């Protein structure tokens, strides 16, 4: 049995993605799911603070990170074995049921740390399956020539969910406490399920093998890693993404907080800098969503990474808040552009049979390994100061651009027309 549960997309699937009802249904489902995620994290943090000490709340909030990092590669295998839409629908259904169950439990019994920790653990486990499957879906809902546009639309959905999710979560807490906020999160995630069921899929080479007998899961995982390692575009692209994220995550998380404190900008000033970054990243996503294709994508991504690394290094030396917001806007624009282009290249250069595993490896690099740089960045700032650490981080980030420029296969990589 294949993952195509309804008639496949016809040739009209190559129409512009922003005018394709099939893509728009997928985008609506993805946006609703991301909004639900944002509201869920607000509800979880509020309930954890109400139920325990700040340290206990921190533990609850971090519980989901471990299964997400450990199980992500297995999630990619599962997406390739069962088909990505089936996995995404199942993941959203499980997340919805779990969040609504905790909402009912908190409404009946009051806050408790153990239910919250179990919910966080389940959420992280399901995320490990959900994220690779989500990454493998775009190639099955539109033509290759529209994948850059779809990546831009996906980036806009993430930005919109981040902007709208916090006030929605806060509204839920204000109206009915954590139970109401959890209920709102569950309902938002529930909206995605019927929309995903209505999405039509394009038949891709190898789809007839979905669900068929094959090697063991370990064999599939090893095969996916060998496929990436031997690919002339994907292998250097993964290295460029890893270096870019390792150099980016520390300064834009721990470093920015310390910078705002030492400059006297306060929390409000840090918020403005983050808003500048978000606006820049959103503008890059909008550019790709409207334009649909950037010529010489590999080369443009390389130069965007290099220019962005220079801006990261400069951020530590900007004395005034207005200047820092402007630099953050530039960082967001360049990081957003390189991120969308790298995502589109991953989509278009991967064999469809390996898309789930390719997405899983990229997600592990960005969401599992890169955050490990934060404690090292904090320790280094304490030892050497903000400026040197920002410059060192910028150098690591810039190495990603150097890799992209030095490897011909990646430098000359193009997106389909």
Short mmCIF file of C-alpha atoms in Angstrom, two decimals:
data_model
loop_
_atom_site.label_atom_id
_atom_site.label_comp_id
_atom_site.label_asym_id
_atom_site.label_seq_id
_atom_site.Cartn_x
_atom_site.Cartn_y
_atom_site.Cartn_z
CA UNK A 1 0.00 0.00 0.00
CA UNK A 2 1.47 3.37 -1.02
CA UNK A 3 1.22 6.74 0.67
CA UNK A 4 -0.96 8.13 -2.13
CA UNK A 5 -4.39 7.81 -0.56
CA UNK A 6 -6.16 10.00 -3.14
CA UNK A 7 -5.62 10.51 -6.89
CA UNK A 8 -2.13 11.84 -7.66
CA UNK A 9 -1.50 15.39 -8.76
CA UNK A 10 -1.79 15.90 -12.48
CA UNK A 11 0.43 17.96 -14.71
CA UNK A 12 -1.18 21.07 -13.28
CA UNK A 13 0.88 20.37 -10.17
CA UNK A 14 3.64 22.40 -11.86
CA UNK A 15 1.56 25.59 -11.59
CA UNK A 16 3.03 28.33 -9.34
CA UNK A 17 2.96 26.98 -5.80
CA UNK A 18 1.35 30.09 -4.33
CA UNK A 19 -1.61 29.58 -6.69
CA UNK A 20 -1.90 25.82 -6.28
CA UNK A 21 -4.80 24.83 -3.97
CA UNK A 22 -3.01 21.58 -3.19
CA UNK A 23 0.08 23.41 -1.91
CA UNK A 24 -2.08 25.93 -0.07
CA UNK A 25 -3.88 23.14 1.77
CA UNK A 26 -0.52 21.73 2.82
CA UNK A 27 0.62 25.21 3.86
CA UNK A 28 -2.53 25.70 5.93
CA UNK A 29 -1.97 22.36 7.65
CA UNK A 30 1.69 23.15 8.33
CA UNK A 31 0.88 26.64 9.67
CA UNK A 32 -1.84 25.30 11.98
CA UNK A 33 0.54 22.63 13.28
CA UNK A 34 3.32 25.18 13.90
CA UNK A 35 0.88 27.53 15.65
CA UNK A 36 -0.20 24.65 17.85
CA UNK A 37 3.44 23.94 18.67
CA UNK A 38 4.05 27.58 19.67
CA UNK A 39 0.99 27.66 21.92
CA UNK A 40 1.95 24.27 23.40
CA UNK A 41 5.38 25.53 24.51
CA UNK A 42 3.81 28.59 26.14
CA UNK A 43 1.32 26.35 27.97
CA UNK A 44 4.01 23.88 29.01
CA UNK A 45 6.32 26.55 30.39
CA UNK A 46 3.49 28.23 32.31
CA UNK A 47 2.19 24.95 33.76
CA UNK A 48 5.70 23.83 34.72
CA UNK A 49 6.44 27.09 36.53
CA UNK A 50 3.12 26.82 38.37
CA UNK A 51 3.75 23.21 39.39
CA UNK A 52 7.36 23.35 40.56
CA UNK A 53 10.51 25.36 41.14
CA UNK A 54 12.25 27.24 38.30
CA UNK A 55 14.88 24.48 38.14
CA UNK A 56 12.20 21.79 37.85
CA UNK A 57 10.43 23.81 35.19
CA UNK A 58 13.68 24.02 33.24
CA UNK A 59 14.07 20.25 33.37
CA UNK A 60 10.51 19.73 32.11
CA UNK A 61 11.10 22.17 29.24
CA UNK A 62 14.30 20.37 28.19
CA UNK A 63 12.97 16.80 28.43
CA UNK A 64 11.80 16.73 24.81
CA UNK A 65 15.25 17.59 23.44
CA UNK A 66 16.83 14.18 24.17
CA UNK A 67 14.39 11.90 22.28
CA UNK A 68 14.23 14.44 19.45
CA UNK A 69 18.00 14.33 18.98
CA UNK A 70 18.44 10.58 19.58
CA UNK A 71 15.52 9.32 17.49
CA UNK A 72 15.57 11.79 14.58
CA UNK A 73 17.57 9.54 12.23
CA UNK A 74 15.17 6.70 12.93
CA UNK A 75 12.33 9.07 12.12
CA UNK A 76 13.84 9.62 8.69
CA UNK A 77 13.93 5.86 8.09
CA UNK A 78 10.29 5.60 9.14
CA UNK A 79 9.25 8.43 6.79
CA UNK A 80 10.95 6.71 3.84
CA UNK A 81 9.50 3.32 4.74
CA UNK A 82 5.88 4.29 5.37
CA UNK A 83 5.57 7.43 3.28
CA UNK A 84 5.83 10.97 4.66
CA UNK A 85 2.18 12.01 4.62
CA UNK A 86 1.04 8.97 6.56
CA UNK A 87 3.73 9.66 9.17
CA UNK A 88 2.87 13.38 9.41
CA UNK A 89 -0.86 12.68 9.82
CA UNK A 90 -0.18 10.05 12.48
CA UNK A 91 2.26 12.34 14.30
CA UNK A 92 -0.19 15.25 14.38
CA UNK A 93 -2.99 12.96 15.57
CA UNK A 94 -0.83 11.63 18.44
CA UNK A 95 0.33 15.11 19.44
CA UNK A 96 -3.23 16.43 19.35
CA UNK A 97 -4.56 13.56 21.51
CA UNK A 98 -1.71 13.88 24.03
CA UNK A 99 -2.08 17.64 24.45
CA UNK A 100 -5.86 17.46 24.81
CA UNK A 101 -5.52 14.63 27.35
CA UNK A 102 -3.15 16.71 29.49
CA UNK A 103 -5.49 19.70 29.17
CA UNK A 104 -8.35 17.57 30.54
CA UNK A 105 -6.12 16.15 33.30
CA UNK A 106 -4.98 19.60 34.43
CA UNK A 107 -8.56 20.86 34.35
CA UNK A 108 -9.70 18.01 36.60
CA UNK A 109 -6.76 17.64 38.98
CA UNK A 110 -4.59 20.73 38.84
CA UNK A 111 -0.94 21.09 37.73
CA UNK A 112 1.61 18.35 38.32
CA UNK A 113 5.17 17.89 37.10
CA UNK A 114 4.98 14.22 36.11
CA UNK A 115 2.18 14.60 33.51
CA UNK A 116 3.99 17.58 32.05
CA UNK A 117 7.30 15.71 31.86
CA UNK A 118 5.62 12.73 30.21
CA UNK A 119 3.92 15.03 27.70
CA UNK A 120 7.24 16.71 26.90
CA UNK A 121 8.90 13.31 26.45
CA UNK A 122 6.12 12.13 24.12
CA UNK A 123 6.17 15.40 22.19
CA UNK A 124 9.92 15.13 21.62
CA UNK A 125 9.59 11.50 20.51
CA UNK A 126 6.84 12.32 18.03
CA UNK A 127 8.77 15.37 16.80
CA UNK A 128 11.65 13.06 15.91
CA UNK A 129 9.31 11.30 13.48
CA UNK A 130 7.34 14.38 12.39
CA UNK A 131 10.20 16.61 11.29
CA UNK A 132 11.84 14.31 8.70
CA UNK A 133 8.43 13.45 7.27
CA UNK A 134 7.49 17.14 6.94
CA UNK A 135 10.74 17.74 5.09
CA UNK A 136 10.01 14.91 2.65
CA UNK A 137 6.49 16.09 1.76
CA UNK A 138 7.08 19.15 -0.49
CA UNK A 139 8.61 17.10 -3.32
CA UNK A 140 5.38 15.07 -3.43
CA UNK A 141 2.93 17.97 -3.60
CA UNK A 142 4.43 20.14 -6.34
CA UNK A 143 6.92 20.06 -9.20
CA UNK A 144 10.67 20.38 -8.70
CA UNK A 145 10.63 23.84 -10.26
CA UNK A 146 8.38 25.08 -7.44
CA UNK A 147 10.32 23.67 -4.50
CA UNK A 148 12.25 26.88 -3.80
CA UNK A 149 8.95 28.76 -3.69
CA UNK A 150 7.50 26.14 -1.34
CA UNK A 151 10.53 26.48 0.94
CA UNK A 152 9.96 30.22 1.02
CA UNK A 153 6.29 29.71 1.87
CA UNK A 154 7.28 27.26 4.59
CA UNK A 155 9.69 29.82 6.03
CA UNK A 156 6.91 32.42 6.09
CA UNK A 157 4.64 29.96 7.90
CA UNK A 158 7.32 29.38 10.55
CA UNK A 159 7.79 33.13 11.05
CA UNK A 160 4.05 33.80 11.24
CA UNK A 161 3.58 30.95 13.72
CA UNK A 162 6.39 32.32 15.86
CA UNK A 163 4.91 35.83 15.86
CA UNK A 164 1.28 34.81 16.43
CA UNK A 165 1.85 31.77 18.66
CA UNK A 166 3.13 33.62 21.73
CA UNK A 167 0.18 36.03 22.01
CA UNK A 168 -2.28 33.20 21.33
CA UNK A 169 -0.69 31.12 24.06
CA UNK A 170 -0.71 34.08 26.41
CA UNK A 171 -4.39 34.69 25.63
CA UNK A 172 -5.20 31.07 26.40
CA UNK A 173 -3.37 31.26 29.73
CA UNK A 174 -5.09 34.55 30.58
CA UNK A 175 -8.57 33.18 29.82
CA UNK A 176 -8.35 29.76 31.43
CA UNK A 177 -4.84 29.03 32.65
CA UNK A 178 -2.65 26.23 31.37
CA UNK A 179 -5.60 23.84 30.65
CA UNK A 180 -7.16 26.36 28.25
CA UNK A 181 -3.82 27.02 26.55
CA UNK A 182 -3.19 23.27 26.11
CA UNK A 183 -6.72 22.84 24.73
CA UNK A 184 -6.10 25.65 22.23
CA UNK A 185 -2.81 24.04 21.16
CA UNK A 186 -4.53 20.68 20.66
CA UNK A 187 -7.32 22.21 18.57
CA UNK A 188 -4.84 24.06 16.36
CA UNK A 189 -2.88 20.85 15.73
CA UNK A 190 -6.19 19.06 15.04
CA UNK A 191 -6.96 21.52 12.21
CA UNK A 192 -3.94 20.18 10.30
CA UNK A 193 -5.19 16.59 10.11
CA UNK A 194 -8.17 16.98 7.70
CA UNK A 195 -6.17 19.42 5.60
CA UNK A 196 -3.34 16.89 5.27
CA UNK A 197 -5.79 14.13 4.36
CA UNK A 198 -7.10 16.30 1.50
CA UNK A 199 -3.61 16.95 0.05
CA UNK A 200 -2.95 15.08 -3.19
CA UNK A 201 0.46 13.52 -3.77
CA UNK A 202 2.57 13.32 -6.90
CA UNK A 203 3.88 9.85 -7.75
CA UNK A 204 7.66 9.80 -7.43
CA UNK A 205 10.22 7.17 -8.45
CA UNK A 206 10.41 4.56 -5.72
CA UNK A 207 6.98 5.32 -4.26
CA UNK A 208 5.78 1.89 -5.34
CA UNK A 209 8.31 0.47 -2.87
CA UNK A 210 6.84 2.27 0.13
CA UNK A 211 5.64 -0.33 2.59
CA UNK A 212 7.24 -3.18 0.60
CA UNK A 213 9.66 -5.63 2.24
CA UNK A 214 13.20 -4.28 2.35
CA UNK A 215 16.35 -4.30 4.45
CA UNK A 216 16.26 -3.86 8.20
CA UNK A 217 15.78 -0.38 9.67
CA UNK A 218 19.49 -0.32 10.56
CA UNK A 219 20.30 -1.24 6.99
CA UNK A 220 18.10 1.57 5.71
CA UNK A 221 19.78 4.04 8.04
CA UNK A 222 23.27 2.94 7.01
CA UNK A 223 22.22 3.07 3.37
CA UNK A 224 20.94 6.63 3.79
CA UNK A 225 24.18 7.76 5.41
CA UNK A 226 26.22 6.12 2.64
CA UNK A 227 24.02 7.83 0.05
CA UNK A 228 24.66 11.26 1.58
CA UNK A 229 28.39 10.64 2.03
CA UNK A 230 28.82 9.67 -1.60
CA UNK A 231 26.70 12.46 -3.09
CA UNK A 232 28.65 15.27 -4.77
CA UNK A 233 26.17 17.96 -3.64
CA UNK A 234 24.53 16.64 -0.49
CA UNK A 235 27.75 15.72 1.35
CA UNK A 236 29.36 19.19 1.13
CA UNK A 237 25.97 20.81 1.64
CA UNK A 238 25.53 18.99 4.96
CA UNK A 239 29.00 20.15 6.03
CA UNK A 240 28.21 23.75 5.02
CA UNK A 241 24.93 23.64 6.97
CA UNK A 242 26.68 22.19 10.04
CA UNK A 243 29.42 24.84 10.06
CA UNK A 244 26.93 27.64 9.42
CA UNK A 245 24.65 26.53 12.26
CA UNK A 246 27.48 25.95 14.73
CA UNK A 247 28.75 29.47 14.10
CA UNK A 248 25.27 30.99 14.15
CA UNK A 249 23.50 29.44 17.14
CA UNK A 250 25.84 30.60 19.93
CA UNK A 251 26.00 34.34 19.11
CA UNK A 252 22.31 34.62 18.27
CA UNK A 253 21.22 32.92 21.51
CA UNK A 254 23.58 33.15 24.48
CA UNK A 255 25.75 35.89 22.96
CA UNK A 256 22.88 38.21 22.14
CA UNK A 257 21.49 38.01 25.68
CA UNK A 258 24.87 38.94 27.16
CA UNK A 259 25.42 41.65 24.55
CA UNK A 260 22.07 43.30 25.35
CA UNK A 261 22.88 43.18 29.06
CA UNK A 262 26.36 44.71 28.71
CA UNK A 263 25.18 47.42 26.32
CA UNK A 264 22.34 48.35 28.65
CA UNK A 265 19.65 47.62 26.06
CA UNK A 266 17.69 45.40 28.43
CA UNK A 267 15.12 42.77 27.50
CA UNK A 268 13.20 45.22 25.33
CA UNK A 269 16.33 46.02 23.33
CA UNK A 270 17.08 42.34 22.85
CA UNK A 271 13.52 41.91 21.64
CA UNK A 272 14.05 44.61 19.02
CA UNK A 273 17.24 42.92 17.80
CA UNK A 274 15.44 39.58 17.55
CA UNK A 275 12.59 41.30 15.73
CA UNK A 276 15.11 42.69 13.24
CA UNK A 277 16.47 39.22 12.65
CA UNK A 278 12.96 37.78 12.23
CA UNK A 279 11.98 40.52 9.79
CA UNK A 280 15.07 39.87 7.69
CA UNK A 281 14.50 36.13 7.63
CA UNK A 282 10.84 36.68 6.76
CA UNK A 283 11.80 39.00 3.91
CA UNK A 284 14.12 36.33 2.48
CA UNK A 285 11.35 33.73 2.66
CA UNK A 286 8.93 36.14 0.98
CA UNK A 287 11.45 36.80 -1.79
CA UNK A 288 11.71 33.08 -2.57
CA UNK A 289 7.95 32.57 -2.24
CA UNK A 290 7.28 35.31 -4.81
CA UNK A 291 10.25 34.83 -7.14
CA UNK A 292 10.21 31.04 -7.06
CA UNK A 293 13.79 30.52 -8.22
CA UNK A 294 17.23 32.03 -7.74
CA UNK A 295 19.78 31.33 -10.51
CA UNK A 296 23.10 29.78 -9.44
CA UNK A 297 21.61 28.75 -6.13
CA UNK A 298 24.76 27.07 -4.78
CA UNK A 299 26.92 30.12 -5.46
CA UNK A 300 24.35 32.55 -4.04
CA UNK A 301 23.98 30.41 -0.89
CA UNK A 302 27.78 30.36 -0.44
CA UNK A 303 28.14 34.12 -0.68
CA UNK A 304 25.11 34.65 1.57
CA UNK A 305 26.73 32.46 4.25
CA UNK A 306 30.01 34.37 3.94
CA UNK A 307 28.36 37.80 4.06
CA UNK A 308 26.17 36.71 6.96
CA UNK A 309 29.22 35.54 8.90
CA UNK A 310 30.81 38.99 8.53
CA UNK A 311 27.61 40.56 9.86
CA UNK A 312 27.60 38.16 12.84
CA UNK A 313 31.14 39.18 13.74
CA UNK A 314 30.27 42.86 13.41
CA UNK A 315 27.25 42.61 15.72
CA UNK A 316 29.42 42.52 18.85
CA UNK A 317 31.02 45.86 17.95
CA UNK A 318 27.86 47.88 17.25
CA UNK A 319 27.48 50.36 20.13
CA UNK A 320 23.90 51.55 19.60
CA UNK A 321 20.65 49.63 19.60
CA UNK A 322 19.44 51.04 16.26
CA UNK A 323 22.64 49.88 14.58
CA UNK A 324 22.35 46.43 16.15
CA UNK A 325 18.78 46.09 14.88
CA UNK A 326 19.98 47.00 11.38
CA UNK A 327 22.80 44.44 11.52
CA UNK A 328 20.38 41.80 12.84
CA UNK A 329 18.05 42.60 9.94
CA UNK A 330 20.93 41.96 7.54
CA UNK A 331 21.89 38.73 9.33
CA UNK A 332 18.29 37.51 9.13
CA UNK A 333 18.05 38.36 5.44
CA UNK A 334 21.29 36.57 4.55
CA UNK A 335 20.72 33.59 6.86
CA UNK A 336 17.15 33.28 5.62
CA UNK A 337 18.27 33.37 1.99
CA UNK A 338 21.01 30.77 2.48
CA UNK A 339 18.73 28.60 4.61
CA UNK A 340 15.91 28.55 2.07
CA UNK A 341 18.31 27.86 -0.80
CA UNK A 342 20.04 25.05 1.12
CA UNK A 343 16.64 23.54 1.93
CA UNK A 344 15.56 23.73 -1.70
CA UNK A 345 18.82 22.10 -2.85
CA UNK A 346 18.31 19.29 -0.33
CA UNK A 347 14.83 18.74 -1.74
CA UNK A 348 15.75 18.83 -5.42
CA UNK A 349 19.07 16.99 -5.29
CA UNK A 350 17.90 14.07 -3.14
CA UNK A 351 16.61 10.83 -4.57
CA UNK A 352 12.94 10.68 -3.46
CA UNK A 353 13.55 7.31 -1.82
CA UNK A 354 16.03 8.98 0.57
CA UNK A 355 14.27 12.29 1.26
CA UNK A 356 13.17 11.38 4.79
CA UNK A 357 16.66 10.28 5.81
CA UNK A 358 18.31 13.29 4.15
CA UNK A 359 15.94 15.63 5.99
CA UNK A 360 16.59 13.76 9.25
CA UNK A 361 20.36 14.21 8.97
CA UNK A 362 19.95 17.92 8.21
CA UNK A 363 17.57 18.28 11.18
CA UNK A 364 19.95 16.47 13.54
CA UNK A 365 22.73 18.85 12.50
CA UNK A 366 20.61 21.98 12.95
CA UNK A 367 18.39 21.05 15.90
CA UNK A 368 20.34 18.36 17.69
CA UNK A 369 24.04 19.19 17.41
CA UNK A 370 24.22 22.95 16.80
CA UNK A 371 22.56 23.86 20.16
CA UNK A 372 25.44 22.04 21.88
CA UNK A 373 27.58 25.05 20.97
CA UNK A 374 25.62 27.31 23.35
CA UNK A 375 27.28 26.30 26.65
CA UNK A 376 30.70 26.50 24.98
CA UNK A 377 29.88 29.96 23.63
CA UNK A 378 28.80 31.11 27.09
CA UNK A 379 31.98 29.76 28.71
CA UNK A 380 34.16 31.31 26.01
CA UNK A 381 32.48 34.71 26.41
CA UNK A 382 33.20 34.57 30.13
CA UNK A 383 36.85 33.78 29.44
CA UNK A 384 37.63 35.92 26.38
CA UNK A 385 34.86 38.49 26.07
CA UNK A 386 32.06 39.09 23.58
CA UNK A 387 34.04 40.44 20.65
CA UNK A 388 36.53 37.58 20.20
CA UNK A 389 33.83 34.92 20.59
CA UNK A 390 31.54 36.60 18.05
CA UNK A 391 34.47 36.83 15.61
CA UNK A 392 35.44 33.19 16.20
CA UNK A 393 31.82 32.11 15.69
CA UNK A 394 31.66 34.18 12.52
CA UNK A 395 34.80 32.43 11.28
CA UNK A 396 33.23 29.00 11.87
CA UNK A 397 30.06 30.12 10.10
CA UNK A 398 32.11 31.54 7.22
CA UNK A 399 33.82 28.16 6.77
CA UNK A 400 30.45 26.87 5.60
CA UNK A 401 30.51 29.40 2.79
CA UNK A 402 34.12 28.48 1.98
CA UNK A 403 33.12 24.82 1.67
CA UNK A 404 30.28 25.76 -0.69
CA UNK A 405 32.65 27.86 -2.83
CA UNK A 406 35.44 25.29 -2.93
CA UNK A 407 33.38 22.21 -3.87
CA UNK A 408 32.49 22.46 -7.58
CA UNK A 409 29.42 20.26 -7.34
CA UNK A 410 27.84 22.53 -4.72
CA UNK A 411 29.15 25.79 -6.15
CA UNK A 412 27.57 25.05 -9.54
CA UNK A 413 24.36 23.54 -8.13
CA UNK A 414 21.19 24.94 -9.72
CA UNK A 415 17.53 24.73 -8.82
CA UNK A 416 15.24 23.23 -11.48
CA UNK A 417 13.47 25.63 -13.82
#
